[in-house]
mmCIF file of C-alpha atoms and ligand atoms in Angstrom:
data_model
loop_
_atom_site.group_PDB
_atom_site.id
_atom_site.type_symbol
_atom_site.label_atom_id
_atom_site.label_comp_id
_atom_site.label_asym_id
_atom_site.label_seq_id
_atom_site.Cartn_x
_atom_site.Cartn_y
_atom_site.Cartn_z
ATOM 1 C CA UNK T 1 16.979 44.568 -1.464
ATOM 2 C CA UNK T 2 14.091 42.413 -0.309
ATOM 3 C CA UNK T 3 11.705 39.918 -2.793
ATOM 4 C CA UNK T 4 9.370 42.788 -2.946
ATOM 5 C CA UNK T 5 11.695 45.183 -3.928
ATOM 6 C CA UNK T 6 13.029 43.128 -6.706
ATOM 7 C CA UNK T 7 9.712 41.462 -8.135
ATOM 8 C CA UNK T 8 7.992 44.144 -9.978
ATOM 9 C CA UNK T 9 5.428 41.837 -11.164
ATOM 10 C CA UNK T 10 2.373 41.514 -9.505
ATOM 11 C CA UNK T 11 0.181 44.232 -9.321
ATOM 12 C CA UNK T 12 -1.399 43.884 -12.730
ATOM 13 C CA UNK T 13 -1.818 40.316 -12.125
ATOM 14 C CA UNK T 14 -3.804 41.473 -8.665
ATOM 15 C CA UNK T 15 -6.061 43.387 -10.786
ATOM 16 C CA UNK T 16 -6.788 41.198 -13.409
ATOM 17 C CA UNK T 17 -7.332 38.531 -10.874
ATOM 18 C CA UNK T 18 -9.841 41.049 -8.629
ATOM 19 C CA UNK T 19 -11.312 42.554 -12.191
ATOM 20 C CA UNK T 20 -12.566 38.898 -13.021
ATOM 21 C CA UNK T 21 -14.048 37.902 -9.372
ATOM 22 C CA UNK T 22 -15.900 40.887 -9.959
ATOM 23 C CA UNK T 23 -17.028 40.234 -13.484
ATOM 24 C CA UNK T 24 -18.213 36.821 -11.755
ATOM 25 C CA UNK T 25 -16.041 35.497 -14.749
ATOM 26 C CA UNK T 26 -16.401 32.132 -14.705
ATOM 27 C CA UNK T 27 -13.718 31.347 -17.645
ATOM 28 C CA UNK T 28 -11.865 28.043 -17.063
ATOM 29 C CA UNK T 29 -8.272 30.239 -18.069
ATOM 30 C CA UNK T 30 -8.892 30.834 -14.161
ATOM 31 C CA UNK T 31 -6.475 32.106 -11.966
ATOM 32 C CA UNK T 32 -6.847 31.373 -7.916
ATOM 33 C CA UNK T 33 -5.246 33.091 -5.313
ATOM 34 C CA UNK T 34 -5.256 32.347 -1.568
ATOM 35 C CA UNK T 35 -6.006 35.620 -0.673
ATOM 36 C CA UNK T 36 -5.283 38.846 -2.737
ATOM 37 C CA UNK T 37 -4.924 41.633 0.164
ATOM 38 C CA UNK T 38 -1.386 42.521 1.018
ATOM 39 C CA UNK T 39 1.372 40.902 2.875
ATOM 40 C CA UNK T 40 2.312 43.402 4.800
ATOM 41 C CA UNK T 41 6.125 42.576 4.059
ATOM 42 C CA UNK T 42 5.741 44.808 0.616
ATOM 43 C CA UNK T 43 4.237 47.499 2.310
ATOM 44 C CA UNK T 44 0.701 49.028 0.960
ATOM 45 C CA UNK T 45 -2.621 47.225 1.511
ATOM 46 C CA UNK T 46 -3.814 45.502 -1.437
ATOM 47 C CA UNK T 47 0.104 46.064 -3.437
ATOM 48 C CA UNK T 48 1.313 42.591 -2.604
ATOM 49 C CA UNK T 49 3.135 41.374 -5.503
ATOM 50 C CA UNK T 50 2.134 37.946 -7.047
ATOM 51 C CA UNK T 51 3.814 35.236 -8.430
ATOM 52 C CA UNK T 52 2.103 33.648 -11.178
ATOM 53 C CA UNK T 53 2.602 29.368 -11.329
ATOM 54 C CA UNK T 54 1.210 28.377 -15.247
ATOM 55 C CA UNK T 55 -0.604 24.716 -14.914
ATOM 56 C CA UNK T 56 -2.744 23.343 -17.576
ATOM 57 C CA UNK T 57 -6.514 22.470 -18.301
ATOM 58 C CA UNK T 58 -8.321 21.900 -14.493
ATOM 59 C CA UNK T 59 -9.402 18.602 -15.043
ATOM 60 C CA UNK T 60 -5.687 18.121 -14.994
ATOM 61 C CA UNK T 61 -2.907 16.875 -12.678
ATOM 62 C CA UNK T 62 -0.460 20.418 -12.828
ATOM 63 C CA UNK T 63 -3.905 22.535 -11.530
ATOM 64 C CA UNK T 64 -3.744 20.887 -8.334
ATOM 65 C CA UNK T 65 0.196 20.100 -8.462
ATOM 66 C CA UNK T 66 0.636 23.978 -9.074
ATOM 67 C CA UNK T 67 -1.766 24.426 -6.061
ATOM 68 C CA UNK T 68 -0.050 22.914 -3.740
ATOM 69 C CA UNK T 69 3.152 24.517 -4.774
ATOM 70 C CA UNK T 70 1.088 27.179 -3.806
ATOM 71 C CA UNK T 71 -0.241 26.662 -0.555
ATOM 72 C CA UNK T 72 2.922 26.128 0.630
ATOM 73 C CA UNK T 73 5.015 28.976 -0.209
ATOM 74 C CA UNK T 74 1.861 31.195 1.011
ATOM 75 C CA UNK T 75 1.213 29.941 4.300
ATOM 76 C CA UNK T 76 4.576 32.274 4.510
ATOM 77 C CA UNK T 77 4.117 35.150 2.226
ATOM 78 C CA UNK T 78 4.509 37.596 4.928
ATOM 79 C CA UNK T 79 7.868 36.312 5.382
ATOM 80 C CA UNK T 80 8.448 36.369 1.958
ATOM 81 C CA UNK T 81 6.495 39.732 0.776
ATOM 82 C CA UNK T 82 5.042 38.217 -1.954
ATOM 83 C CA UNK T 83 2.160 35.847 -2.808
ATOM 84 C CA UNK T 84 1.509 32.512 -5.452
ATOM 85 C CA UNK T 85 -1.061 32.384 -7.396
ATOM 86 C CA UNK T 86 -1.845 29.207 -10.127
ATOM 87 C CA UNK T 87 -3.350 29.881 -13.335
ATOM 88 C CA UNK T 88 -4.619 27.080 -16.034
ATOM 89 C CA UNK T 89 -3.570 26.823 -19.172
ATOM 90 C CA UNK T 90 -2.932 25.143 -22.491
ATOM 91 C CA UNK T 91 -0.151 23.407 -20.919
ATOM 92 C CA UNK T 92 3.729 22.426 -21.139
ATOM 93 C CA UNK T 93 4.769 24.552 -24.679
ATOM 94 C CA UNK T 94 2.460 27.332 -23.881
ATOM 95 C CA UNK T 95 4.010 27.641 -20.336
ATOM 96 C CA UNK T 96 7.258 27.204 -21.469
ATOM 97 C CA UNK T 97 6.785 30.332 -23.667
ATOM 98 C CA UNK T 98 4.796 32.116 -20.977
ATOM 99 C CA UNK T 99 8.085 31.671 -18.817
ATOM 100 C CA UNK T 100 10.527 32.564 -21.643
ATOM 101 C CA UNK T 101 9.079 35.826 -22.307
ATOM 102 C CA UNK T 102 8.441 36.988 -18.696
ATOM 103 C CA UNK T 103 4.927 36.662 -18.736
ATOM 104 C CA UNK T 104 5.007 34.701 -15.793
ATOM 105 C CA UNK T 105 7.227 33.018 -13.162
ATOM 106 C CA UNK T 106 7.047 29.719 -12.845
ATOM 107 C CA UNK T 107 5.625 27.206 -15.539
ATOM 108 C CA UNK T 108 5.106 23.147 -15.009
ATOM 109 C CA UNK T 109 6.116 21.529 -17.981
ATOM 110 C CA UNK T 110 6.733 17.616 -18.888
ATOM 111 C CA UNK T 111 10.360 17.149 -19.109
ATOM 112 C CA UNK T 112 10.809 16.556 -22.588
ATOM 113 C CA UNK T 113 9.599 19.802 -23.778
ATOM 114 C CA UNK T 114 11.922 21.440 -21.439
ATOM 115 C CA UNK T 115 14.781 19.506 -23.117
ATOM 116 C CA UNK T 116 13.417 20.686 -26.594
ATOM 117 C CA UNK T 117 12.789 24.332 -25.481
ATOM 118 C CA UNK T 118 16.403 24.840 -24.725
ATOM 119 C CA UNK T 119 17.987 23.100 -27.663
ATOM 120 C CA UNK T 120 15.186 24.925 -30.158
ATOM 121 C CA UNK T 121 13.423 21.486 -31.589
ATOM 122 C CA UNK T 122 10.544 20.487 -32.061
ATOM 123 C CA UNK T 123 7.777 23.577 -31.040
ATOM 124 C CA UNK T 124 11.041 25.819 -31.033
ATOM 125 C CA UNK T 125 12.666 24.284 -34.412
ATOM 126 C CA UNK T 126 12.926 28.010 -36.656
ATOM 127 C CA UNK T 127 11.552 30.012 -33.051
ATOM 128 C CA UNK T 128 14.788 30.004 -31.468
ATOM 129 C CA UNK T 129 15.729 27.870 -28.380
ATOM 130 C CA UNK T 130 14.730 29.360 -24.784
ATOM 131 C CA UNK T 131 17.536 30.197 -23.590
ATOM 132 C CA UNK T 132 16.625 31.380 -20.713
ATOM 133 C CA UNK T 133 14.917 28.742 -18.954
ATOM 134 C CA UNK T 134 16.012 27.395 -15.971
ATOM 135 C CA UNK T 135 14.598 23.958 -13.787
ATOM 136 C CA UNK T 136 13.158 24.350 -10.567
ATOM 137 C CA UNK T 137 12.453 21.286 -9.549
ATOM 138 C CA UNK T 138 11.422 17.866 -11.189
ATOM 139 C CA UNK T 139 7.527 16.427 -9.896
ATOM 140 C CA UNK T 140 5.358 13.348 -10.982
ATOM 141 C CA UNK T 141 5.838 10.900 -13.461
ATOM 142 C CA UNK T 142 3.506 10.960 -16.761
ATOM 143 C CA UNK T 143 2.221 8.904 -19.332
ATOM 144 C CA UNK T 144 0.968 9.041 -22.891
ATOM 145 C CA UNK T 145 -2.568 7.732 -22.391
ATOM 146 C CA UNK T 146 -4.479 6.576 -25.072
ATOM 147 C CA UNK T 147 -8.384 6.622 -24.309
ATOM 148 C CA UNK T 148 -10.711 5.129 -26.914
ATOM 149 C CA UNK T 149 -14.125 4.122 -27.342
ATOM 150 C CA UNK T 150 -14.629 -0.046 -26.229
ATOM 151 C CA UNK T 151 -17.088 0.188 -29.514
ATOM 152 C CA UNK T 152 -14.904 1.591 -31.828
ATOM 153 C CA UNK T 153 -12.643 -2.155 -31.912
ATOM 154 C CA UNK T 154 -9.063 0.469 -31.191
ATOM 155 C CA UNK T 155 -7.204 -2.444 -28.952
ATOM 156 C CA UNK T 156 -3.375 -0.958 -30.019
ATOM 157 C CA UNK T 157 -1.941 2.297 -31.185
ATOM 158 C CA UNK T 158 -2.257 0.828 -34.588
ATOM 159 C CA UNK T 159 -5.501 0.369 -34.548
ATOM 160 C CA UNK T 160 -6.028 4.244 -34.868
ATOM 161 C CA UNK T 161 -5.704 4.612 -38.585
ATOM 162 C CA UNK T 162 -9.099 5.819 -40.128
ATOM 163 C CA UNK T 163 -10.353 6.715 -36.842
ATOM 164 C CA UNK T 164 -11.288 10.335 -35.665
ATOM 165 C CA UNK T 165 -8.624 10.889 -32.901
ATOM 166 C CA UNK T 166 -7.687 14.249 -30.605
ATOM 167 C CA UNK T 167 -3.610 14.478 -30.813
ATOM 168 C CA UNK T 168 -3.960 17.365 -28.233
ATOM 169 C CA UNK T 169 -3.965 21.557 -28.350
ATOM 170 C CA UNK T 170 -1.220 23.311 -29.740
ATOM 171 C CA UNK T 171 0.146 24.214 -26.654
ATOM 172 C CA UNK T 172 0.032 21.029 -24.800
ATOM 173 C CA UNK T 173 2.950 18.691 -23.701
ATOM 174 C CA UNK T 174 0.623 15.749 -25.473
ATOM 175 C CA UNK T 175 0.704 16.836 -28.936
ATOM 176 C CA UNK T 176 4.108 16.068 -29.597
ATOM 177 C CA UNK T 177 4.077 13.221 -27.963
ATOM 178 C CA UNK T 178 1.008 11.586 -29.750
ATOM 179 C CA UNK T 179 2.795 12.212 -33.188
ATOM 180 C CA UNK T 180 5.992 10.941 -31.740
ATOM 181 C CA UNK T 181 3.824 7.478 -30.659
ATOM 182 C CA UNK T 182 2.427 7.354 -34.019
ATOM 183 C CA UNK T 183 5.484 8.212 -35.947
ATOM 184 C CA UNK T 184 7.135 5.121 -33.842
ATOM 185 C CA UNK T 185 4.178 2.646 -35.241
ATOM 186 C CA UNK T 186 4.942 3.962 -38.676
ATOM 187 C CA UNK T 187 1.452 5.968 -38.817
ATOM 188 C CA UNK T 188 1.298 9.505 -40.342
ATOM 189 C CA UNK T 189 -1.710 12.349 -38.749
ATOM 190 C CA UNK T 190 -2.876 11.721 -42.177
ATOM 191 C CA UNK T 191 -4.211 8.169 -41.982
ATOM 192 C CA UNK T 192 -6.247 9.560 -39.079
ATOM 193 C CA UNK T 193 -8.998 12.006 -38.580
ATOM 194 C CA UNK T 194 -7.347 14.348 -36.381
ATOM 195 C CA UNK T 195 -8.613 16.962 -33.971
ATOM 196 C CA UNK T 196 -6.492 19.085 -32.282
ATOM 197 C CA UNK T 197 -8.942 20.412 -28.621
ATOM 198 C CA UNK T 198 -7.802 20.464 -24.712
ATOM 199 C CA UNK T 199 -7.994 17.267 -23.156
ATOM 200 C CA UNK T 200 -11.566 18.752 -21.156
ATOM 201 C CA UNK T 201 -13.095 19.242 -24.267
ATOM 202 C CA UNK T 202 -11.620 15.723 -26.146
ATOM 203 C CA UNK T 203 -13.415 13.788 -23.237
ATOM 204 C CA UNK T 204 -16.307 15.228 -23.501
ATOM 205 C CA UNK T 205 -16.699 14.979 -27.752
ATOM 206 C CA UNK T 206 -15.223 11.228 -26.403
ATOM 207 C CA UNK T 207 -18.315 10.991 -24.463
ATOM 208 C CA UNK T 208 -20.289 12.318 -27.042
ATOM 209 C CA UNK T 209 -19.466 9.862 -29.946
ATOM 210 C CA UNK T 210 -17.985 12.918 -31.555
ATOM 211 C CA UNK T 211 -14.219 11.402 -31.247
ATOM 212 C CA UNK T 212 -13.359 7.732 -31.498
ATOM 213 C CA UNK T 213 -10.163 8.408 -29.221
ATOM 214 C CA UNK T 214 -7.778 10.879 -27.440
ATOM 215 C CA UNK T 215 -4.176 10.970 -26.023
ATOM 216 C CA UNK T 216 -3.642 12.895 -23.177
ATOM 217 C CA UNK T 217 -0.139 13.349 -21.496
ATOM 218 C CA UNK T 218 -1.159 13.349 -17.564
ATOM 219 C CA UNK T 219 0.399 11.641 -14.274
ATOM 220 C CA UNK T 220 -1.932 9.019 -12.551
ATOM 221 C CA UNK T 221 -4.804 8.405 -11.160
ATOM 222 C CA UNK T 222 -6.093 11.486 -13.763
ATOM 223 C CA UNK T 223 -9.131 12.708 -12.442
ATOM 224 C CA UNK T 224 -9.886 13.223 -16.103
ATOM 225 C CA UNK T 225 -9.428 9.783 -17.019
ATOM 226 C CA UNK T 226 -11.413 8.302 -14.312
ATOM 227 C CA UNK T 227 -13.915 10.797 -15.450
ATOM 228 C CA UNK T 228 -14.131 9.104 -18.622
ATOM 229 C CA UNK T 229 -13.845 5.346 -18.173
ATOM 230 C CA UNK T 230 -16.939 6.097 -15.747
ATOM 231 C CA UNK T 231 -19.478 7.576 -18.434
ATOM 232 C CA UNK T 232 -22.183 6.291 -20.418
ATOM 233 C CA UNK T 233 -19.795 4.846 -22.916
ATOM 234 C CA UNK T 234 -17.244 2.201 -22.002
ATOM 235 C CA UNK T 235 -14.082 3.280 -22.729
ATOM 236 C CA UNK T 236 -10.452 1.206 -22.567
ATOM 237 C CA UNK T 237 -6.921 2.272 -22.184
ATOM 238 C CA UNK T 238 -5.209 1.475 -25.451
ATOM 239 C CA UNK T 239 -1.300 -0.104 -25.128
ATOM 240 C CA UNK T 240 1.135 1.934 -27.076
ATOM 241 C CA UNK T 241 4.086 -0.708 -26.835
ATOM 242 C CA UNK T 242 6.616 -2.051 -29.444
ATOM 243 C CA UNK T 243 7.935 1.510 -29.642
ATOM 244 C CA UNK T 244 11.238 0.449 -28.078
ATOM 245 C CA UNK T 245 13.056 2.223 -30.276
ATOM 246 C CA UNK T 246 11.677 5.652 -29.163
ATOM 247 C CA UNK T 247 13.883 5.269 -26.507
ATOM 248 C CA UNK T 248 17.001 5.486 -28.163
ATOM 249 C CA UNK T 249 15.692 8.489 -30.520
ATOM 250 C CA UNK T 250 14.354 10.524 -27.560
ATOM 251 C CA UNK T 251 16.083 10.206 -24.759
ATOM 252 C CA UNK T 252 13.578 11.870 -22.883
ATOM 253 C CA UNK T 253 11.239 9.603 -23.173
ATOM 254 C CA UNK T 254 10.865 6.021 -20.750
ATOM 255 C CA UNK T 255 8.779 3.071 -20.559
ATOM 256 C CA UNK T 256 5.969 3.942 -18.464
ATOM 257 C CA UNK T 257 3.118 1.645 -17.475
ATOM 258 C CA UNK T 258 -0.499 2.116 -16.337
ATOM 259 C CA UNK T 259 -1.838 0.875 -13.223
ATOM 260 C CA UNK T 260 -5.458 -0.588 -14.229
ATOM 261 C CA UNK T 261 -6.597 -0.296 -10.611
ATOM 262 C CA UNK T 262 -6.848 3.589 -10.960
ATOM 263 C CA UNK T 263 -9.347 2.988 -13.252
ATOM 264 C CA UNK T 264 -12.046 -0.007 -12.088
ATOM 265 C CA UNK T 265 -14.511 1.404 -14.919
ATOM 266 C CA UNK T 266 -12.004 0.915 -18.077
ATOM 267 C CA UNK T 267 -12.918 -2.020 -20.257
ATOM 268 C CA UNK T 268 -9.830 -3.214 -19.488
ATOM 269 C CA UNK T 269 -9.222 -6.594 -18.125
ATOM 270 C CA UNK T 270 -5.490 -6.750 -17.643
ATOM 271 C CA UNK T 271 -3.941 -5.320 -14.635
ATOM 272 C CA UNK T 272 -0.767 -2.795 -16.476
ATOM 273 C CA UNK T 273 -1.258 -1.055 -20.016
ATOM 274 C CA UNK T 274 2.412 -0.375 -21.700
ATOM 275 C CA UNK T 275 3.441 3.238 -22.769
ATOM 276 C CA UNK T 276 5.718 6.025 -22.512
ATOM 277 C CA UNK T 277 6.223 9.418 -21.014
ATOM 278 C CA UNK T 278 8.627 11.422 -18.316
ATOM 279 C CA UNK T 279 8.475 13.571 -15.785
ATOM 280 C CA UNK T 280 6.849 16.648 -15.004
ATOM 281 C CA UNK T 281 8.820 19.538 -13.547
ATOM 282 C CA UNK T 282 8.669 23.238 -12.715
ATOM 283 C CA UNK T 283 10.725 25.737 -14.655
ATOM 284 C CA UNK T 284 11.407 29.241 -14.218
ATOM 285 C CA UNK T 285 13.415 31.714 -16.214
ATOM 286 C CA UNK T 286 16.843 33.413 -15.392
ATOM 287 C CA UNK T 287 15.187 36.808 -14.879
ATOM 288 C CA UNK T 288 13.586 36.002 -12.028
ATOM 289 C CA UNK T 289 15.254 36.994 -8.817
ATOM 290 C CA UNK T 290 16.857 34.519 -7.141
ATOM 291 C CA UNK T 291 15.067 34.815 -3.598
ATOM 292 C CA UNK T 292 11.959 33.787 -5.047
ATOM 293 C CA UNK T 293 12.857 31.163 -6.742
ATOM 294 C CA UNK T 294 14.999 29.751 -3.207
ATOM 295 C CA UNK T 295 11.632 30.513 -1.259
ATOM 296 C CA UNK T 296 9.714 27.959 -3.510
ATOM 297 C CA UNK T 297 12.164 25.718 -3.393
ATOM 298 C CA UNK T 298 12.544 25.728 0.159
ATOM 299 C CA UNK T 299 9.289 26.038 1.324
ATOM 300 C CA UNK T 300 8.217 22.597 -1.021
ATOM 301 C CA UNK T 301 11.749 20.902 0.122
ATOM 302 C CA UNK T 302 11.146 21.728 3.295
ATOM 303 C CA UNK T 303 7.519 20.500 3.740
ATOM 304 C CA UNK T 304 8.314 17.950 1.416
ATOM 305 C CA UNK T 305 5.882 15.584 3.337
ATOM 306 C CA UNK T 306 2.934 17.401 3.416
ATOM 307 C CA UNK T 307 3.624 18.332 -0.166
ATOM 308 C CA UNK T 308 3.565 14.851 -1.216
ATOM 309 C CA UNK T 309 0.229 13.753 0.725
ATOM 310 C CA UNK T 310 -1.454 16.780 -1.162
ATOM 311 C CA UNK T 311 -1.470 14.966 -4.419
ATOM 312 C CA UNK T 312 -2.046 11.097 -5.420
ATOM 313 C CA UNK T 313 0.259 11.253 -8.477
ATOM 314 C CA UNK T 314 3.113 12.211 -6.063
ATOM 315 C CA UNK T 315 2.811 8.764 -4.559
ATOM 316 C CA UNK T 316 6.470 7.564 -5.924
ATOM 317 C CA UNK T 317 8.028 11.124 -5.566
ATOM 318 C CA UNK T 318 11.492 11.209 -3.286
ATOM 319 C CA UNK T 319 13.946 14.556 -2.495
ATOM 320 C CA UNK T 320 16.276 13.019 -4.426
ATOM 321 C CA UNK T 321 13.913 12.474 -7.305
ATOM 322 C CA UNK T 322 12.796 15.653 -7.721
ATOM 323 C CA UNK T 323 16.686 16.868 -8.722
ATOM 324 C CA UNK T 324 16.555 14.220 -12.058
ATOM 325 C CA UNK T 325 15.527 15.180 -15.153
ATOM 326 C CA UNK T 326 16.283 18.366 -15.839
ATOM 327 C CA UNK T 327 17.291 19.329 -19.315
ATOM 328 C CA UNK T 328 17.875 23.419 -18.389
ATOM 329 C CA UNK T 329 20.204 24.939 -16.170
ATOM 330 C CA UNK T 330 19.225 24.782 -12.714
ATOM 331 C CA UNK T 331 17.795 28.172 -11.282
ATOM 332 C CA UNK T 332 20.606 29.708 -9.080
ATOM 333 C CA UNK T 333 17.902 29.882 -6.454
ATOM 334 C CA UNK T 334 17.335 26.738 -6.360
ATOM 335 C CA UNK T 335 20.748 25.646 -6.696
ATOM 336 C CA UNK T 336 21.556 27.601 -3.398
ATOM 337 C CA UNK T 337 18.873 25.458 -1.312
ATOM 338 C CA UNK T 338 20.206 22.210 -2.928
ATOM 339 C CA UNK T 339 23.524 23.262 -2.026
ATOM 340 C CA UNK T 340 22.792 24.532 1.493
ATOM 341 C CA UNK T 341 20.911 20.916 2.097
ATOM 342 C CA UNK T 342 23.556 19.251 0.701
ATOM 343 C CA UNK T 343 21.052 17.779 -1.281
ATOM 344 C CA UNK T 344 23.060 17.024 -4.709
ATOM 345 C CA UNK T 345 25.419 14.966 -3.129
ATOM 346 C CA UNK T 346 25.378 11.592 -4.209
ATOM 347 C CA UNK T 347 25.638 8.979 -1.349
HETATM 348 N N1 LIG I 1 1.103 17.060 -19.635
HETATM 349 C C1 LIG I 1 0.053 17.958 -20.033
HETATM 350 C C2 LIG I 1 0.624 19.083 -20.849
HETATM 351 O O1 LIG I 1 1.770 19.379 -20.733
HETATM 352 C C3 LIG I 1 -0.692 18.516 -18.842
HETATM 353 C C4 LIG I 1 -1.184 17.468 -17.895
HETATM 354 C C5 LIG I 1 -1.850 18.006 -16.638
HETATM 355 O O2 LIG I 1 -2.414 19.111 -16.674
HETATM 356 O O3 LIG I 1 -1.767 17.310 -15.635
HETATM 357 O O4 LIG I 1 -0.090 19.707 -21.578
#
């Protein structure tokens, strides 16, 4: 049976997508294809089945990570009979559950909520743990950045309490991880005036006046967060350090560390700010087949340089790399390249 034959999942997603270009919809939820007539491989014009990839807000790091993903895997969708397409979203929880339920095929989420999905914590504590999730593939590091106001005197984590401060969207990898980081400092969401919007809309109400500071999970440089350390008002990265013992706790989580020279318009003067965070990484589910699942692997794996040059946060990523962290099962798909490659051996 070939991709096509199996995947009996795109051509709703093709007219959803070709609905909304002709609506002129101009929602950010967007979804982007390369092209949306057929393949050829699948057989009628205009039936080629898509694969959906789930990212998170556009301003982010997983629109253009899920992109390139992407671009590569459909520069040979007639070989494979079926075509990528990236959609934005809340981000890591809500693709998680997208994947989980067979809404879609392929998800990025931040490592830690893939290790919480399947053992039914956090998000999941009372939903049932996803069982069915499987890893792909693990991508760019990320950190828990803390972005405040220079005139609102927030120099350390601690320094939140009082202040009006966006945790993140239910949804979002970052929410969790901003209660964890205040949890560690001995703070509770009620000493602060939370807000719970995207990341898009936080820097904007940032920009505003309208918050005092916002966390946002993302691998760097963040176009976002360059965004906002060059506005009107000067903003600083905030340390979240002496919250060693996180590590022990969550084993997900490691010291992470931001490079200041991303960011020349931060009020910052030293050259690292301390934090925390993991890794991002691509899941899938067990339902889908396993060719398509060993095409994107492949085609990234194989074009592993050009993948890497596509995206500045990928400036540490190695093969090897990209086979830690994975809390699920790996994909059998995936598996069968890493085997084929020899790829999981350890020299
Ligand atoms: N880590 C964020 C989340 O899971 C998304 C970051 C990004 O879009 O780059 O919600």
């Amino acid at each position: 049976m070939t991709v096509c034959g199996k995947l009996k999942i795109g051509f709703v997603g093709l007219v959803v997508v070709l609905l909304l270009a002709a609506c002129g919809g101009t929602s950010p939820e967007k979804k982007t294809s390369q092209k949306s007539e057929s393949s050829g491989s699948c057989g009628t014009v205009g039936e080629s089945s898509l694969v959906t990839i789930a990212t998170g807000g556009i301003s982010g790091v997983y629109y253009p990570v899920g992109t390139a993903i992407a671009n590569m895997v459909n520069r040979n969708r007639d070989r494979y009979g079926f075509q990528v397409v990236v959609e934005s979203t809340g981000g890591s929880v809500f693709n998680i559950n997208a994947v989980a339920a067979g809404d879609i095929q392929f998800g990025i989420a931040q490592a830690d909520r893939q290790y919480q999905a399947v053992r039914g914590i956090a998000e999941w504590q009372g939903r049932g743990a996803r069982k069915n999730l499987r890893a792909v593939f693990s991508l760019h590091p990320e950190t828990l950045t803390l972005i405040a106001g220079d005139d609102t005197g927030i120099r350390d984590i601690r320094d939140l309490k009082g202040h009006r401060v966006n945790i993140g969207n239910h949804g979002s990898g970052q929410r969790q991880n901003s209660l964890d980081a205040l949890n560690a400092v001995g703070l509770k969401p009620s000493d602060l005036d939370i807000v719970e919007v995207k990341a898009i809309e936080a820097l904007e109400l940032l920009k505003e006046g309208a918050i005092d500071a916002f966390f946002y999970t993302v691998g760097h440089p963040s176009p976002a967060i360059r965004k906002a350390t060059e506005g009107p008002r000067k903003v600083r990265i905030v340390p979240i350090g002496d919250v060693g013992h996180m590590f022990v706790l969550y084993p997900f989580y490691v010291p992470s560390r931001i490079d200041m020279a991303n960011y020349p318009g931060a009020a910052n003067e030293e050259e690292w700010v301390d934090s925390f965070g993991g890794k991002a990484t691509l899941v899938s589910s067990s339902d889908v087949p396993d060719a398509v699942v060993y095409a994107v692997t492949r085609e990234v794996f194989e074009n592993f340089e050009d993948f890497k040059a596509q995206q500045s946060a990928f400036s540490e990523l190695t093969k090897k790399g990209m086979l830690q962290g994975q809390s699920a099962p790996i994909h059998p798909g995936a598996m069968r390249y890493y085997e084929e490659t020899g790829l999981l051996r350890s020299e």
